[in-house]
Coordinates of C-alpha atoms in Angstrom, one line a residue:
M1 CA 128.0 71.1 103.1
T2 CA 131.5 71.6 105.4
G3 CA 133.8 74.4 106.3
R4 CA 131.1 77.3 105.9
S5 CA 132.6 80.9 106.5
Y6 CA 131.1 84.1 106.7
Y7 CA 132.9 87.5 106.6
A8 CA 132.1 90.2 109.0
P9 CA 133.2 93.5 108.9
Q10 CA 135.0 94.5 111.7
G11 CA 135.6 98.6 111.6
G12 CA 138.4 100.4 111.9
A13 CA 140.3 103.4 110.5
P14 CA 142.5 103.6 107.3
A15 CA 146.3 104.7 107.7
Q16 CA 147.3 107.7 106.4
T17 CA 149.5 105.7 103.8
Q18 CA 146.6 104.2 102.2
L19 CA 145.9 105.2 98.3
L20 CA 142.6 106.5 98.2
T21 CA 142.0 104.3 94.8
D22 CA 139.5 101.2 95.9
R23 CA 136.6 99.6 94.0
A24 CA 133.8 101.5 95.0
V25 CA 131.3 102.3 92.7
F26 CA 128.0 103.6 92.0
T27 CA 125.5 103.7 88.9
E28 CA 122.1 103.9 87.8
S29 CA 121.5 100.4 87.4
Y30 CA 123.8 99.1 90.0
A31 CA 126.3 99.6 93.0
V32 CA 129.5 98.3 94.8
I33 CA 130.2 98.6 98.7
P34 CA 133.6 96.5 99.0
K35 CA 134.5 95.7 102.3
G36 CA 137.5 98.2 102.3
V37 CA 134.8 101.1 103.0
M38 CA 133.0 99.5 106.0
M39 CA 135.4 101.3 108.6
D40 CA 134.1 103.4 111.4
I41 CA 133.7 106.4 110.3
V42 CA 130.9 105.1 108.3
T43 CA 128.7 103.3 110.9
S44 CA 125.2 104.6 111.9
Y45 CA 123.2 104.3 115.4
L46 CA 119.5 103.5 115.6
P47 CA 117.5 104.7 118.7
F48 CA 116.0 102.4 121.4
W49 CA 119.1 100.2 120.4
E50 CA 122.0 100.3 123.1
D51 CA 126.0 99.6 122.6
T52 CA 125.2 99.2 118.6
R53 CA 126.3 100.3 115.5
L54 CA 125.3 99.5 112.4
W55 CA 127.0 99.7 108.4
V56 CA 123.7 101.0 106.3
L57 CA 123.9 98.9 102.8
S58 CA 121.2 99.9 101.1
R59 CA 117.9 101.9 101.8
P60 CA 114.7 102.9 100.1
L61 CA 116.3 106.3 97.9
S62 CA 115.4 107.6 93.9
G63 CA 118.0 105.9 91.9
F64 CA 118.5 103.5 94.7
A65 CA 117.0 100.6 96.6
E66 CA 113.4 100.8 96.0
T67 CA 112.3 97.6 98.0
F68 CA 114.4 97.4 100.8
S69 CA 116.9 98.2 103.8
Q70 CA 119.7 96.0 104.5
Y71 CA 122.2 96.8 107.5
I72 CA 124.8 95.4 109.2
M73 CA 124.5 95.2 112.9
E74 CA 127.3 95.1 115.7
V75 CA 126.0 95.1 118.9
L76 CA 128.1 94.5 121.8
P77 CA 128.1 92.5 125.0
G78 CA 125.0 93.4 126.7
G79 CA 123.6 95.6 124.0
G80 CA 120.4 95.1 121.9
S81 CA 116.9 96.6 122.0
D82 CA 113.5 96.6 123.1
R83 CA 112.3 98.6 120.3
P84 CA 113.9 97.3 117.4
E85 CA 111.9 97.8 114.9
P86 CA 109.7 101.3 114.6
D87 CA 107.8 100.5 112.0
R88 CA 104.5 98.2 112.3
S89 CA 104.2 97.2 108.5
A90 CA 107.7 96.0 108.8
E91 CA 108.9 92.5 107.9
G92 CA 112.8 91.6 108.9
A93 CA 115.0 89.1 107.9
L94 CA 118.3 88.6 109.8
F95 CA 121.5 86.4 109.4
V96 CA 124.0 86.3 112.0
V97 CA 127.7 85.7 110.7
E98 CA 129.5 86.1 113.8
G99 CA 128.9 85.8 117.4
V100 CA 125.9 84.6 119.2
L101 CA 122.4 86.8 119.0
T102 CA 119.7 86.0 121.1
V103 CA 116.0 87.1 119.8
T104 CA 113.0 86.7 122.2
L105 CA 109.7 86.3 120.6
D106 CA 106.3 85.6 122.7
G107 CA 108.5 85.0 125.6
Q108 CA 110.8 82.4 124.0
N109 CA 114.3 83.3 123.7
H110 CA 116.1 81.9 120.0
V111 CA 119.8 81.5 120.5
M112 CA 121.2 82.1 116.9
Q113 CA 125.0 80.8 115.8
P114 CA 126.5 81.9 112.9
G115 CA 124.3 80.8 109.8
G116 CA 121.2 81.6 112.1
F117 CA 118.3 82.9 110.0
A118 CA 115.2 84.4 111.3
F119 CA 111.9 85.5 110.0
L120 CA 109.8 88.1 111.6
P121 CA 107.1 89.1 110.0
P122 CA 105.0 92.8 110.7
E123 CA 104.0 93.5 114.2
C124 CA 105.2 90.1 115.9
G125 CA 107.0 92.4 118.9
W126 CA 110.2 90.6 118.6
T127 CA 113.0 91.9 120.7
V128 CA 117.2 90.9 120.5
R129 CA 120.5 91.5 122.9
N130 CA 123.3 90.1 122.9
R131 CA 123.9 87.8 126.1
S132 CA 127.1 86.7 125.1
D133 CA 130.9 88.3 126.2
K134 CA 131.9 88.9 122.5
P135 CA 130.3 91.3 119.8
V136 CA 128.0 89.7 117.6
R137 CA 127.6 90.8 113.7
F138 CA 124.6 89.9 111.9
H139 CA 122.3 91.1 108.6
W140 CA 119.2 92.8 109.0
V141 CA 117.2 92.7 106.1
R142 CA 113.7 95.3 106.4
K143 CA 110.9 95.5 103.9
A144 CA 107.1 97.3 103.7
Y145 CA 104.9 93.6 104.0
E146 CA 102.6 93.8 100.8
F147 CA 99.3 92.5 102.5
V148 CA 97.2 90.2 100.2
D149 CA 93.9 89.6 100.8
G150 CA 93.2 86.5 101.1
L151 CA 96.8 85.5 101.8
E152 CA 97.3 85.0 105.6
V153 CA 100.7 87.3 107.0
P154 CA 103.6 84.5 107.0
K155 CA 104.6 83.2 110.8
A156 CA 107.9 83.7 112.8
F157 CA 110.5 81.2 112.2
F158 CA 114.1 80.6 113.7
V159 CA 116.6 77.9 111.6
N160 CA 120.0 77.4 110.6
E161 CA 122.1 77.1 107.1
A162 CA 123.2 74.0 108.2
D163 CA 120.3 72.4 108.4
I164 CA 118.8 73.0 104.8
A165 CA 120.3 71.5 102.1
P166 CA 120.6 73.6 98.9
S167 CA 118.9 73.5 96.1
P168 CA 121.1 72.4 92.9
M169 CA 119.9 74.3 89.9
P170 CA 119.3 72.2 86.9
G171 CA 121.8 70.8 84.6
T172 CA 125.0 72.3 87.0
E173 CA 125.7 69.3 88.6
G174 CA 125.4 70.7 92.0
K175 CA 128.1 73.3 90.9
W176 CA 125.5 76.1 91.6
A177 CA 122.9 75.9 94.3
T178 CA 120.6 78.0 96.8
T179 CA 119.9 77.5 99.9
R180 CA 116.1 78.4 100.5
F181 CA 115.3 79.4 103.6
V182 CA 111.5 80.1 102.5
D183 CA 109.6 77.5 100.1
P184 CA 109.3 79.2 96.7
A185 CA 105.7 78.4 96.2
D186 CA 104.7 79.9 99.5
L187 CA 102.9 82.8 98.3
R188 CA 102.3 84.4 101.4
H189 CA 106.2 85.8 101.7
D190 CA 107.2 88.8 99.0
M191 CA 111.0 88.3 99.7
H192 CA 112.8 85.7 99.6
V193 CA 116.6 86.1 101.3
T194 CA 118.6 83.1 100.2
I195 CA 122.5 81.7 100.1
V196 CA 123.7 81.0 96.6
T197 CA 127.0 79.0 95.8
F198 CA 129.1 78.8 93.5
E199 CA 131.8 75.7 93.1
P200 CA 135.3 77.3 91.3
G201 CA 134.8 77.4 87.8
A202 CA 130.9 77.3 88.1
V203 CA 128.9 80.5 85.9
I204 CA 125.7 81.6 85.3
P205 CA 126.0 81.4 81.9
F206 CA 123.7 84.1 81.1
A207 CA 122.9 87.7 81.3
E208 CA 120.3 87.6 83.8
T209 CA 117.4 90.3 83.3
H210 CA 114.4 90.3 85.0
V211 CA 112.3 92.4 87.6
M212 CA 113.3 91.0 90.8
E213 CA 116.1 93.8 92.3
H214 CA 118.6 92.4 94.3
G215 CA 121.1 92.7 97.1
L216 CA 124.0 90.6 97.4
Y217 CA 126.5 90.3 100.4
V218 CA 129.3 87.9 99.3
L219 CA 129.6 85.7 102.5
E220 CA 132.8 83.9 101.0
G221 CA 135.4 83.6 98.4
K222 CA 135.6 85.9 94.9
A223 CA 134.3 86.0 91.6
V224 CA 133.8 88.1 88.7
Y225 CA 130.7 89.4 88.2
R226 CA 128.8 91.3 85.1
L227 CA 127.0 94.3 86.1
N228 CA 125.1 95.6 83.3
Q229 CA 128.0 96.1 80.8
D230 CA 130.8 96.1 83.2
W231 CA 132.6 92.9 84.7
V232 CA 133.5 93.8 88.6
E233 CA 135.6 91.9 90.5
V234 CA 133.9 91.2 94.0
E235 CA 135.0 89.1 97.1
A236 CA 134.2 88.1 101.0
G237 CA 132.8 91.2 102.9
D238 CA 132.2 93.4 99.4
Y239 CA 127.9 94.0 98.8
M240 CA 126.1 94.6 95.7
W241 CA 122.9 96.0 94.8
L242 CA 121.3 95.6 91.7
R243 CA 118.0 97.2 90.5
A244 CA 115.1 96.2 88.2
F245 CA 116.2 94.3 84.9
C246 CA 120.0 95.1 85.4
P247 CA 121.7 92.4 83.8
Q248 CA 123.9 90.3 85.4
A249 CA 126.2 86.9 85.7
C250 CA 128.9 86.1 87.3
Y251 CA 132.0 83.4 86.8
A252 CA 133.6 82.2 90.2
G253 CA 137.3 81.6 89.4
G254 CA 138.1 80.0 93.0
P255 CA 140.4 79.2 94.0
G256 CA 137.8 78.3 96.9
R257 CA 133.7 78.7 97.0
F258 CA 132.0 81.9 96.2
R259 CA 128.8 82.6 98.4
Y260 CA 126.7 85.5 98.9
L261 CA 123.2 86.7 100.6
L262 CA 121.0 87.2 98.4
Y263 CA 117.7 89.4 98.8
K264 CA 115.1 89.7 96.4
D265 CA 111.2 91.1 96.1
V266 CA 108.9 88.3 94.8
N267 CA 105.4 87.0 94.0
R268 CA 103.1 90.4 94.2
H269 CA 101.6 92.2 91.2
M270 CA 103.9 95.3 89.6
K271 CA 102.6 98.7 91.2
L272 CA 100.8 100.5 88.4
R273 CA 100.7 103.8 90.4
P274 CA 103.1 105.6 92.4
R275 CA 103.4 104.5 96.0

């Protein structure tokens, strides 16, 4: 696959002449946070992160995301953290959309370019720094790892999307494909973060209804997404949250490819008691 593109928010502030009307929507079964929402006024900050701000896309909350949080991080030159993750049970996935990020783990530096992906297991003691002369922007997905007696915790790894061949969905002639950073048969992992690509005209031809919760960030292109009972237009820079069992389908109308970064929780028994 060539010509990869990754949308990254730049912040700023809307003009006083801008109309209030936008595509943002929050329902019981899904939410859409359009790219126009990601302005300076809605950024957050974190303890022990220097020269860094972030947009929080989802967080565990009653009536909203239950299994994960997702941030878009913006780290200025020289910024970063020696104590990035305060939760010892948390696993993380990083995906770089703009700039160059250096992650240090076990004394080794891993330089991540756009398209770079990192899986960071709980208690691995990673640190992060922007050692370039330009801002770096990346997604950070966090989840409380669900330990299973008899299964090892997966190891950390670093890879770039460019080095992974997408897996086509059967019967689609490659028009619908998934770039998988983790082997789906590896049950040590309790979450998958992947990239889904649709060529113009490709569709999800039925209303998927399943137990996995989703976070979808549109990296490239545009499409019409079916969410519960609504058709919603989305484009690069938009974010969607889908609760478990929310019916979902998609039509990629073009003119270019439609691609998104996808989170889902997998490979664990359903909880029968409150968390």
